[in-house]
Structure formats: C-alpha cells, structure tokens
Amino acid sequence: GNSLGSVSERTNPGRTDDFQREAKEILTPDLFDGLRVEIGQSLSQNLGLTHSFVMGSSTVPSHYQLGANYLRDKIFVTGRFDHAGRLSGAVRVQPLKELASKFEFLLGRSKAECGCLAEVELRGRDFTGELQASSAGATTARWHQAVTDRVSVVGEGVYHRAKKVSLLQGGLRFATPDSVTTLSGSSMGQLITSYTHSLTDRLSLATELFMQPRTHDAIFSVGYQVKLRKAIVRGMVVSNGRVMASVKDEIAPNTALLLSGDLNYLANEYKFGLGLILGQ
C-alpha cells in the first residue's frame, strides 16, 4: 500500500490542538514545587467538586482553590474560585456532533485580570475548523484537514486589532501506527519539528527541535513516558540545561502520589514537589 496512507479512508483529524498531541503529552511533565493536595468530591452523577491546596512553592504564593465541574448531555461547565477572589470558568455546549461552542472567562480584582474568550468549532468528515475571538482584541481562525488517513495539514491565522499585528502558522503531520512526525512554521520565522515513537505499549519516546533562524536560537528536547501498572513516569532533558521528571503513582484506589523534579544546571536552580490526589 501507499506509505502516505489512503485518501478514501481519511477521517476527522481532531482539533488543531491535537496536531502535536503525542509529543506534548510526553514533553510536558506535571511540574510543580512545594506541596500540592487535591481532594475530589462527587456530589452527584453530574456534579463534582475539587479542593486544591498549594504550599511552600517558590514560584506561586500558598493558596486554596475551589473547583466545580458539571456535565450533562451536551453541556459541560467548569469553574474555579481562589482565596484571592479570582473566578475563572468555561462553558462548552455541543448541540450537534459536528458543532460545538465554548465560552471562557476570568474575573479578578483588577481590569488586567479580567478577560473572556468565545469559540465556535465545526467538525466535518475529514476536517475541523475553529473560530475564536477574545476580549483582548485577538481573532483566530484555525483549520485541521486530513489529506489521507496518515497525513494531515493545519493552518492558523491570528489578527490582533489593538496591536495591528497578524500571524500565520502552518504545519504538516504524518502518523503511522507507532510513530508521529510533525513539522510546523510561522510567519515570525519559527520552525518546530517533533517526532514521537511508541517502542512498546508502555514505553514512548519524543523529541522536539525549536528553531528561530532570525536570532540563531535553537532548543532541542528529548523525553520519555513509561506507563507502569499503576504509575506514569515522564522525564525530559532540554539542551538549555534543564532536566525534568514527574511521577504519578496510584498508591490506593482513588489515591495518587505525585512527585516532581525540575533541575536547571546552568542557572543552578533545583525545584522539587510532592503532591497527593484524593477522591474522584
């Protein structure tokens, strides 16, 4: 058969967010420092609460956050409220399989902390289109098109009214049963290429190269993900001197232990985190 896949067997490629999904999953370990505790409460089949505590972090002040999630049929509502008085939330409505809309908002004590974003998503047999507008003045249009069952292309255009700035981005994705290769570029001159390979059901590797030819900057990352019976281990090394790792270990039913490490050898910075997730 054709190594580039079959045109007749192409299906919906997913959102534009899914373009580099496999590499991002591996190369984005769950990093935090200090102590983190999350307690989940299921109030009903549709409604759940979360209580989050962060203490002893060097990057964010100690805080408490209350979260709520509501899911019913074609509506999903989520909200977060913290002790500083900030309220954030999102509402997603999907009246049809092909059509969805989303509204996100953030309300804080100052005008700079407030904002909102609206999005409409259209899904066809072999494409996904998204149109987004934000209160900051940015309008974004995205399109993810399947060419074959293995190849898809993505395009994005952003226009910022207040700043009179526009940005174009495009990318190509090639997927086989055990690997994914992506190449993307923008009108700002950035080039990003990634490669993900599943060696076994439990072990996956990913690499990413970020280049900015205008400034001669380049950053190379390599990472791994190991799925054990009750744990997920992620780690990565970056060419700028950072080494990162995270572990999520299910130590009992509905109870998980989190470990995080972030070492920056060039800046001589070391951050470690310990976390606990209780409940649903």
PDB file of C-alpha atoms in Angstrom:
ATOM      1  CA  GLY A   1       0.000   0.000   0.000  1.00  0.00           C
ATOM      2  CA  ASN A   2       0.854   3.691  -0.200  1.00  0.00           C
ATOM      3  CA  SER A   3       3.190   4.702   2.643  1.00  0.00           C
ATOM      4  CA  LEU A   4       1.444   8.108   2.825  1.00  0.00           C
ATOM      5  CA  GLY A   5      -1.887   6.420   3.511  1.00  0.00           C
ATOM      6  CA  SER A   6      -5.233   6.161   1.789  1.00  0.00           C
ATOM      7  CA  VAL A   7      -7.194   9.215   0.642  1.00  0.00           C
ATOM      8  CA  SER A   8     -10.503   7.336   0.691  1.00  0.00           C
ATOM      9  CA  GLU A   9     -10.025   6.164   4.293  1.00  0.00           C
ATOM     10  CA  ARG A  10      -9.306   9.588   5.802  1.00  0.00           C
ATOM     11  CA  THR A  11     -11.348  10.564   8.852  1.00  0.00           C
ATOM     12  CA  ASN A  12     -11.699  13.617  11.085  1.00  0.00           C
ATOM     13  CA  PRO A  13      -8.165  14.618  12.214  1.00  0.00           C
ATOM     14  CA  GLY A  14      -9.291  16.133  15.528  1.00  0.00           C
ATOM     15  CA  ARG A  15      -8.849  19.680  16.793  1.00  0.00           C
ATOM     16  CA  THR A  16      -5.843  21.768  15.828  1.00  0.00           C
ATOM     17  CA  ASP A  17      -4.732  21.241  19.468  1.00  0.00           C
ATOM     18  CA  ASP A  18      -4.318  17.547  18.591  1.00  0.00           C
ATOM     19  CA  PHE A  19      -1.714  18.312  15.907  1.00  0.00           C
ATOM     20  CA  GLN A  20       1.240  17.721  18.278  1.00  0.00           C
ATOM     21  CA  ARG A  21      -0.740  15.892  20.993  1.00  0.00           C
ATOM     22  CA  GLU A  22       1.548  12.864  21.353  1.00  0.00           C
ATOM     23  CA  ALA A  23       4.773  14.886  21.676  1.00  0.00           C
ATOM     24  CA  LYS A  24       3.191  17.436  24.034  1.00  0.00           C
ATOM     25  CA  GLU A  25       1.892  14.683  26.320  1.00  0.00           C
ATOM     26  CA  ILE A  26       5.404  13.300  26.810  1.00  0.00           C
ATOM     27  CA  LEU A  27       7.297  16.617  26.737  1.00  0.00           C
ATOM     28  CA  THR A  28       5.006  18.315  29.290  1.00  0.00           C
ATOM     29  CA  PRO A  29       5.683  16.631  32.629  1.00  0.00           C
ATOM     30  CA  ASP A  30       3.464  17.726  35.546  1.00  0.00           C
ATOM     31  CA  LEU A  31       5.909  20.157  37.182  1.00  0.00           C
ATOM     32  CA  PHE A  32       5.357  21.983  40.476  1.00  0.00           C
ATOM     33  CA  ASP A  33       7.348  22.697  43.615  1.00  0.00           C
ATOM     34  CA  GLY A  34       6.395  22.628  47.275  1.00  0.00           C
ATOM     35  CA  LEU A  35       3.360  20.697  48.489  1.00  0.00           C
ATOM     36  CA  ARG A  36       0.167  20.187  46.474  1.00  0.00           C
ATOM     37  CA  VAL A  37      -3.007  18.467  47.684  1.00  0.00           C
ATOM     38  CA  GLU A  38      -6.140  17.897  45.580  1.00  0.00           C
ATOM     39  CA  ILE A  39      -9.325  16.467  47.085  1.00  0.00           C
ATOM     40  CA  GLY A  40     -12.164  15.427  44.790  1.00  0.00           C
ATOM     41  CA  GLN A  41     -15.808  15.098  45.837  1.00  0.00           C
ATOM     42  CA  SER A  42     -18.551  13.583  43.704  1.00  0.00           C
ATOM     43  CA  LEU A  43     -21.845  15.217  44.763  1.00  0.00           C
ATOM     44  CA  SER A  44     -23.956  13.546  42.082  1.00  0.00           C
ATOM     45  CA  GLN A  45     -23.636  11.778  38.757  1.00  0.00           C
ATOM     46  CA  ASN A  46     -23.335  15.178  37.051  1.00  0.00           C
ATOM     47  CA  LEU A  47     -21.665  17.421  39.644  1.00  0.00           C
ATOM     48  CA  GLY A  48     -18.217  17.222  41.230  1.00  0.00           C
ATOM     49  CA  LEU A  49     -16.143  19.485  43.481  1.00  0.00           C
ATOM     50  CA  THR A  50     -12.368  19.780  43.870  1.00  0.00           C
ATOM     51  CA  HIS A  51     -10.388  21.387  46.688  1.00  0.00           C
ATOM     52  CA  SER A  52      -6.784  22.323  45.819  1.00  0.00           C
ATOM     53  CA  PHE A  53      -4.087  23.470  48.256  1.00  0.00           C
ATOM     54  CA  VAL A  54      -0.599  24.682  47.282  1.00  0.00           C
ATOM     55  CA  MET A  55       2.006  25.393  49.979  1.00  0.00           C
ATOM     56  CA  GLY A  56       5.728  26.108  50.130  1.00  0.00           C
ATOM     57  CA  SER A  57       6.171  26.895  46.438  1.00  0.00           C
ATOM     58  CA  SER A  58       8.940  29.257  45.328  1.00  0.00           C
ATOM     59  CA  THR A  59       7.039  30.292  42.185  1.00  0.00           C
ATOM     60  CA  VAL A  60       3.432  30.828  43.375  1.00  0.00           C
ATOM     61  CA  PRO A  61       2.121  32.003  46.767  1.00  0.00           C
ATOM     62  CA  SER A  62       0.386  29.475  49.019  1.00  0.00           C
ATOM     63  CA  HIS A  63      -3.289  29.348  48.100  1.00  0.00           C
ATOM     64  CA  TYR A  64      -6.569  27.439  48.190  1.00  0.00           C
ATOM     65  CA  GLN A  65      -8.793  26.920  45.165  1.00  0.00           C
ATOM     66  CA  LEU A  66     -12.337  25.564  44.959  1.00  0.00           C
ATOM     67  CA  GLY A  67     -13.371  23.941  41.697  1.00  0.00           C
ATOM     68  CA  ALA A  68     -16.674  22.659  40.338  1.00  0.00           C
ATOM     69  CA  ASN A  69     -17.460  20.575  37.252  1.00  0.00           C
ATOM     70  CA  TYR A  70     -20.928  19.961  35.840  1.00  0.00           C
ATOM     71  CA  LEU A  71     -21.502  17.576  32.943  1.00  0.00           C
ATOM     72  CA  ARG A  72     -24.883  16.726  31.446  1.00  0.00           C
ATOM     73  CA  ASP A  73     -25.749  15.528  27.959  1.00  0.00           C
ATOM     74  CA  LYS A  74     -24.341  18.186  25.626  1.00  0.00           C
ATOM     75  CA  ILE A  75     -23.270  20.771  28.225  1.00  0.00           C
ATOM     76  CA  PHE A  76     -20.031  20.957  30.240  1.00  0.00           C
ATOM     77  CA  VAL A  77     -19.488  23.711  32.816  1.00  0.00           C
ATOM     78  CA  THR A  78     -16.346  24.162  34.898  1.00  0.00           C
ATOM     79  CA  GLY A  79     -15.413  26.867  37.397  1.00  0.00           C
ATOM     80  CA  ARG A  80     -12.528  27.773  39.727  1.00  0.00           C
ATOM     81  CA  PHE A  81     -12.549  30.224  42.653  1.00  0.00           C
ATOM     82  CA  ASP A  82      -9.461  31.060  44.724  1.00  0.00           C
ATOM     83  CA  HIS A  83      -8.850  32.844  48.020  1.00  0.00           C
ATOM     84  CA  ALA A  84      -7.611  35.976  46.207  1.00  0.00           C
ATOM     85  CA  GLY A  85     -11.098  36.478  44.768  1.00  0.00           C
ATOM     86  CA  ARG A  86     -10.358  35.336  41.215  1.00  0.00           C
ATOM     87  CA  LEU A  87     -13.128  33.438  39.437  1.00  0.00           C
ATOM     88  CA  SER A  88     -12.488  31.561  36.190  1.00  0.00           C
ATOM     89  CA  GLY A  89     -14.748  29.268  34.251  1.00  0.00           C
ATOM     90  CA  ALA A  90     -15.714  27.711  30.950  1.00  0.00           C
ATOM     91  CA  VAL A  91     -18.966  26.608  29.346  1.00  0.00           C
ATOM     92  CA  ARG A  92     -18.944  24.173  26.433  1.00  0.00           C
ATOM     93  CA  VAL A  93     -22.137  23.366  24.534  1.00  0.00           C
ATOM     94  CA  GLN A  94     -22.313  20.738  21.791  1.00  0.00           C
ATOM     95  CA  PRO A  95     -25.829  20.726  20.269  1.00  0.00           C
ATOM     96  CA  LEU A  96     -24.713  18.560  17.330  1.00  0.00           C
ATOM     97  CA  LYS A  97     -21.909  16.075  16.742  1.00  0.00           C
ATOM     98  CA  GLU A  98     -20.495  18.457  14.127  1.00  0.00           C
ATOM     99  CA  LEU A  99     -20.908  21.720  16.053  1.00  0.00           C
ATOM    100  CA  ALA A 100     -19.644  22.943  19.430  1.00  0.00           C
ATOM    101  CA  SER A 101     -19.235  26.322  21.107  1.00  0.00           C
ATOM    102  CA  LYS A 102     -17.168  27.366  24.106  1.00  0.00           C
ATOM    103  CA  PHE A 103     -17.029  30.451  26.311  1.00  0.00           C
ATOM    104  CA  GLU A 104     -14.221  31.074  28.822  1.00  0.00           C
ATOM    105  CA  PHE A 105     -13.942  33.914  31.323  1.00  0.00           C
ATOM    106  CA  LEU A 106     -11.656  35.227  34.055  1.00  0.00           C
ATOM    107  CA  LEU A 107     -12.795  37.741  36.677  1.00  0.00           C
ATOM    108  CA  GLY A 108     -10.247  39.287  39.028  1.00  0.00           C
ATOM    109  CA  ARG A 109      -9.875  42.282  41.290  1.00  0.00           C
ATOM    110  CA  SER A 110      -8.249  44.444  38.616  1.00  0.00           C
ATOM    111  CA  LYS A 111      -9.172  45.097  34.981  1.00  0.00           C
ATOM    112  CA  ALA A 112      -5.919  43.449  33.879  1.00  0.00           C
ATOM    113  CA  GLU A 113      -7.074  40.189  35.495  1.00  0.00           C
ATOM    114  CA  CYS A 114     -10.408  40.127  33.640  1.00  0.00           C
ATOM    115  CA  GLY A 115     -10.997  38.679  30.205  1.00  0.00           C
ATOM    116  CA  CYS A 116     -13.146  36.381  28.105  1.00  0.00           C
ATOM    117  CA  LEU A 117     -12.894  34.232  25.010  1.00  0.00           C
ATOM    118  CA  ALA A 118     -15.535  32.733  22.696  1.00  0.00           C
ATOM    119  CA  GLU A 119     -15.023  29.880  20.237  1.00  0.00           C
ATOM    120  CA  VAL A 120     -17.065  28.003  17.644  1.00  0.00           C
ATOM    121  CA  GLU A 121     -15.898  24.607  16.371  1.00  0.00           C
ATOM    122  CA  LEU A 122     -17.134  22.864  13.210  1.00  0.00           C
ATOM    123  CA  ARG A 123     -16.298  19.210  12.510  1.00  0.00           C
ATOM    124  CA  GLY A 124     -16.682  17.570   9.119  1.00  0.00           C
ATOM    125  CA  ARG A 125     -15.871  14.077   7.869  1.00  0.00           C
ATOM    126  CA  ASP A 126     -12.225  14.980   7.201  1.00  0.00           C
ATOM    127  CA  PHE A 127     -11.697  18.438   8.766  1.00  0.00           C
ATOM    128  CA  THR A 128     -12.084  20.564  11.890  1.00  0.00           C
ATOM    129  CA  GLY A 129     -12.449  24.345  11.761  1.00  0.00           C
ATOM    130  CA  GLU A 130     -12.285  26.724  14.732  1.00  0.00           C
ATOM    131  CA  LEU A 131     -13.047  30.437  15.014  1.00  0.00           C
ATOM    132  CA  GLN A 132     -12.045  32.256  18.205  1.00  0.00           C
ATOM    133  CA  ALA A 133     -12.399  35.835  19.487  1.00  0.00           C
ATOM    134  CA  SER A 134     -11.015  37.265  22.731  1.00  0.00           C
ATOM    135  CA  SER A 135     -11.726  40.411  24.737  1.00  0.00           C
ATOM    136  CA  ALA A 136      -8.035  41.292  24.311  1.00  0.00           C
ATOM    137  CA  GLY A 137      -8.786  42.012  20.651  1.00  0.00           C
ATOM    138  CA  ALA A 138      -7.403  38.858  19.019  1.00  0.00           C
ATOM    139  CA  THR A 139      -9.352  36.948  16.365  1.00  0.00           C
ATOM    140  CA  THR A 140      -8.069  33.479  15.453  1.00  0.00           C
ATOM    141  CA  ALA A 141      -9.104  31.087  12.675  1.00  0.00           C
ATOM    142  CA  ARG A 142      -7.777  27.510  12.573  1.00  0.00           C
ATOM    143  CA  TRP A 143      -8.251  24.602  10.167  1.00  0.00           C
ATOM    144  CA  HIS A 144      -7.104  20.967  10.510  1.00  0.00           C
ATOM    145  CA  GLN A 145      -7.539  18.970   7.283  1.00  0.00           C
ATOM    146  CA  ALA A 146      -6.939  15.264   6.736  1.00  0.00           C
ATOM    147  CA  VAL A 147      -5.253  14.576   3.379  1.00  0.00           C
ATOM    148  CA  THR A 148      -5.041  10.794   3.837  1.00  0.00           C
ATOM    149  CA  ASP A 149      -5.623   8.540   6.855  1.00  0.00           C
ATOM    150  CA  ARG A 150      -1.970   9.217   7.800  1.00  0.00           C
ATOM    151  CA  VAL A 151      -1.297  12.780   6.634  1.00  0.00           C
ATOM    152  CA  SER A 152      -2.981  15.978   7.813  1.00  0.00           C
ATOM    153  CA  VAL A 153      -2.248  19.688   7.422  1.00  0.00           C
ATOM    154  CA  VAL A 154      -3.065  22.527   9.793  1.00  0.00           C
ATOM    155  CA  GLY A 155      -3.287  26.271   9.280  1.00  0.00           C
ATOM    156  CA  GLU A 156      -3.839  29.186  11.652  1.00  0.00           C
ATOM    157  CA  GLY A 157      -4.306  32.912  11.222  1.00  0.00           C
ATOM    158  CA  VAL A 158      -4.325  35.417  14.096  1.00  0.00           C
ATOM    159  CA  TYR A 159      -5.180  39.119  13.867  1.00  0.00           C
ATOM    160  CA  HIS A 160      -4.825  41.444  16.852  1.00  0.00           C
ATOM    161  CA  ARG A 161      -6.947  44.565  16.292  1.00  0.00           C
ATOM    162  CA  ALA A 162      -5.443  46.727  19.054  1.00  0.00           C
ATOM    163  CA  LYS A 163      -1.837  45.940  18.143  1.00  0.00           C
ATOM    164  CA  LYS A 164      -2.482  45.791  14.363  1.00  0.00           C
ATOM    165  CA  VAL A 165      -0.459  42.566  14.270  1.00  0.00           C
ATOM    166  CA  SER A 166      -1.162  39.438  12.222  1.00  0.00           C
ATOM    167  CA  LEU A 167       0.428  35.992  12.433  1.00  0.00           C
ATOM    168  CA  LEU A 168       0.202  32.983  10.119  1.00  0.00           C
ATOM    169  CA  GLN A 169       1.164  29.419  11.059  1.00  0.00           C
ATOM    170  CA  GLY A 170       1.066  26.140   9.178  1.00  0.00           C
ATOM    171  CA  GLY A 171       2.027  22.550   9.778  1.00  0.00           C
ATOM    172  CA  LEU A 172       2.219  19.024   8.392  1.00  0.00           C
ATOM    173  CA  ARG A 173       1.576  15.823  10.378  1.00  0.00           C
ATOM    174  CA  PHE A 174       2.439  12.243   9.380  1.00  0.00           C
ATOM    175  CA  ALA A 175       1.265   9.367  11.592  1.00  0.00           C
ATOM    176  CA  THR A 176       1.892   5.616  11.443  1.00  0.00           C
ATOM    177  CA  PRO A 177       0.540   3.043  13.938  1.00  0.00           C
ATOM    178  CA  ASP A 178       3.589   3.545  16.213  1.00  0.00           C
ATOM    179  CA  SER A 179       5.037   6.986  15.338  1.00  0.00           C
ATOM    180  CA  VAL A 180       4.052  10.600  14.677  1.00  0.00           C
ATOM    181  CA  THR A 181       6.162  13.220  12.858  1.00  0.00           C
ATOM    182  CA  THR A 182       5.202  16.911  12.723  1.00  0.00           C
ATOM    183  CA  LEU A 183       6.710  19.981  11.081  1.00  0.00           C
ATOM    184  CA  SER A 184       5.357  23.487  11.602  1.00  0.00           C
ATOM    185  CA  GLY A 185       6.394  27.053  10.903  1.00  0.00           C
ATOM    186  CA  SER A 186       5.139  30.596  11.399  1.00  0.00           C
ATOM    187  CA  SER A 187       5.390  33.965   9.658  1.00  0.00           C
ATOM    188  CA  MET A 188       7.600  35.072  12.590  1.00  0.00           C
ATOM    189  CA  GLY A 189      10.210  32.635  11.274  1.00  0.00           C
ATOM    190  CA  GLN A 190       9.875  29.941  13.951  1.00  0.00           C
ATOM    191  CA  LEU A 191      10.286  26.308  12.912  1.00  0.00           C
ATOM    192  CA  ILE A 192       9.288  23.365  15.127  1.00  0.00           C
ATOM    193  CA  THR A 193       9.686  19.690  14.321  1.00  0.00           C
ATOM    194  CA  SER A 194       8.736  16.791  16.581  1.00  0.00           C
ATOM    195  CA  TYR A 195       8.944  13.010  16.442  1.00  0.00           C
ATOM    196  CA  THR A 196       7.193  10.560  18.782  1.00  0.00           C
ATOM    197  CA  HIS A 197       7.724   6.800  18.776  1.00  0.00           C
ATOM    198  CA  SER A 198       5.927   4.122  20.802  1.00  0.00           C
ATOM    199  CA  LEU A 199       8.531   1.407  21.402  1.00  0.00           C
ATOM    200  CA  THR A 200       6.064  -0.762  23.367  1.00  0.00           C
ATOM    201  CA  ASP A 201       2.580  -0.338  24.832  1.00  0.00           C
ATOM    202  CA  ARG A 202       4.257   1.071  27.942  1.00  0.00           C
ATOM    203  CA  LEU A 203       7.296   2.991  26.659  1.00  0.00           C
ATOM    204  CA  SER A 204       7.204   6.032  24.358  1.00  0.00           C
ATOM    205  CA  LEU A 205       9.934   8.470  23.328  1.00  0.00           C
ATOM    206  CA  ALA A 206       9.603  12.000  21.936  1.00  0.00           C
ATOM    207  CA  THR A 207      11.955  14.635  20.531  1.00  0.00           C
ATOM    208  CA  GLU A 208      11.349  18.245  19.579  1.00  0.00           C
ATOM    209  CA  LEU A 209      13.546  20.820  17.860  1.00  0.00           C
ATOM    210  CA  PHE A 210      12.607  24.506  18.078  1.00  0.00           C
ATOM    211  CA  MET A 211      14.461  26.904  15.775  1.00  0.00           C
ATOM    212  CA  GLN A 212      14.337  30.671  15.308  1.00  0.00           C
ATOM    213  CA  PRO A 213      16.669  31.337  12.333  1.00  0.00           C
ATOM    214  CA  ARG A 214      16.389  35.128  12.723  1.00  0.00           C
ATOM    215  CA  THR A 215      18.064  35.063  16.147  1.00  0.00           C
ATOM    216  CA  HIS A 216      20.000  31.818  15.546  1.00  0.00           C
ATOM    217  CA  ASP A 217      18.260  30.257  18.582  1.00  0.00           C
ATOM    218  CA  ALA A 218      17.675  26.510  18.760  1.00  0.00           C
ATOM    219  CA  ILE A 219      16.353  24.344  21.600  1.00  0.00           C
ATOM    220  CA  PHE A 220      16.345  20.547  21.452  1.00  0.00           C
ATOM    221  CA  SER A 221      14.271  18.406  23.835  1.00  0.00           C
ATOM    222  CA  VAL A 222      14.112  14.644  24.295  1.00  0.00           C
ATOM    223  CA  GLY A 223      11.675  12.916  26.626  1.00  0.00           C
ATOM    224  CA  TYR A 224      10.181   9.596  27.618  1.00  0.00           C
ATOM    225  CA  GLN A 225       6.955   8.260  29.089  1.00  0.00           C
ATOM    226  CA  VAL A 226       6.679   4.944  30.925  1.00  0.00           C
ATOM    227  CA  LYS A 227       3.242   3.559  31.790  1.00  0.00           C
ATOM    228  CA  LEU A 228       3.505   1.055  34.607  1.00  0.00           C
ATOM    229  CA  ARG A 229       0.583  -0.915  36.013  1.00  0.00           C
ATOM    230  CA  LYS A 230      -0.384   1.825  38.457  1.00  0.00           C
ATOM    231  CA  ALA A 231       2.029   4.655  37.661  1.00  0.00           C
ATOM    232  CA  ILE A 232       3.004   7.041  34.870  1.00  0.00           C
ATOM    233  CA  VAL A 233       6.594   8.340  34.718  1.00  0.00           C
ATOM    234  CA  ARG A 234       7.583  11.221  32.434  1.00  0.00           C
ATOM    235  CA  GLY A 235      11.015  12.761  32.039  1.00  0.00           C
ATOM    236  CA  MET A 236      12.832  15.062  29.660  1.00  0.00           C
ATOM    237  CA  VAL A 237      16.184  16.715  29.017  1.00  0.00           C
ATOM    238  CA  VAL A 238      16.450  20.107  27.298  1.00  0.00           C
ATOM    239  CA  SER A 239      19.539  21.495  25.577  1.00  0.00           C
ATOM    240  CA  ASN A 240      19.363  24.677  27.707  1.00  0.00           C
ATOM    241  CA  GLY A 241      20.478  22.692  30.762  1.00  0.00           C
ATOM    242  CA  ARG A 242      17.141  21.641  32.253  1.00  0.00           C
ATOM    243  CA  VAL A 243      16.297  18.110  33.395  1.00  0.00           C
ATOM    244  CA  MET A 244      12.683  17.437  34.431  1.00  0.00           C
ATOM    245  CA  ALA A 245      10.700  14.445  35.660  1.00  0.00           C
ATOM    246  CA  SER A 246       7.261  13.727  37.101  1.00  0.00           C
ATOM    247  CA  VAL A 247       5.681  10.604  38.598  1.00  0.00           C
ATOM    248  CA  LYS A 248       2.002   9.875  39.221  1.00  0.00           C
ATOM    249  CA  ASP A 249       1.618   6.714  41.313  1.00  0.00           C
ATOM    250  CA  GLU A 250      -1.786   5.270  42.256  1.00  0.00           C
ATOM    251  CA  ILE A 251      -0.929   4.054  45.769  1.00  0.00           C
ATOM    252  CA  ALA A 252      -4.536   3.065  46.606  1.00  0.00           C
ATOM    253  CA  PRO A 253      -7.968   3.232  44.926  1.00  0.00           C
ATOM    254  CA  ASN A 254      -8.805   6.906  44.208  1.00  0.00           C
ATOM    255  CA  THR A 255      -5.484   7.976  45.786  1.00  0.00           C
ATOM    256  CA  ALA A 256      -2.415   9.080  43.823  1.00  0.00           C
ATOM    257  CA  LEU A 257       1.022  10.281  44.877  1.00  0.00           C
ATOM    258  CA  LEU A 258       2.718  12.965  42.752  1.00  0.00           C
ATOM    259  CA  LEU A 259       6.461  13.609  42.565  1.00  0.00           C
ATOM    260  CA  SER A 260       8.084  16.400  40.552  1.00  0.00           C
ATOM    261  CA  GLY A 261      11.672  17.453  39.927  1.00  0.00           C
ATOM    262  CA  ASP A 262      13.000  20.356  37.850  1.00  0.00           C
ATOM    263  CA  LEU A 263      16.767  20.872  37.711  1.00  0.00           C
ATOM    264  CA  ASN A 264      18.330  23.781  35.836  1.00  0.00           C
ATOM    265  CA  TYR A 265      22.069  23.165  35.845  1.00  0.00           C
ATOM    266  CA  LEU A 266      23.059  26.372  34.045  1.00  0.00           C
ATOM    267  CA  ALA A 267      21.105  28.606  36.461  1.00  0.00           C
ATOM    268  CA  ASN A 268      21.901  26.356  39.440  1.00  0.00           C
ATOM    269  CA  GLU A 269      18.187  26.084  40.334  1.00  0.00           C
ATOM    270  CA  TYR A 270      16.569  22.984  41.806  1.00  0.00           C
ATOM    271  CA  LYS A 271      12.836  22.595  42.422  1.00  0.00           C
ATOM    272  CA  PHE A 272      11.064  19.586  43.904  1.00  0.00           C
ATOM    273  CA  GLY A 273       7.390  18.931  44.534  1.00  0.00           C
ATOM    274  CA  LEU A 274       5.308  16.422  46.477  1.00  0.00           C
ATOM    275  CA  GLY A 275       1.589  16.024  45.855  1.00  0.00           C
ATOM    276  CA  LEU A 276      -1.402  13.938  46.820  1.00  0.00           C
ATOM    277  CA  ILE A 277      -4.682  13.439  44.949  1.00  0.00           C
ATOM    278  CA  LEU A 278      -7.608  12.064  46.980  1.00  0.00           C
ATOM    279  CA  GLY A 279     -11.041  11.138  45.664  1.00  0.00           C
ATOM    280  CA  GLN A 280     -12.539  11.034  42.204  1.00  0.00           C
TER     281      GLN A 280
END
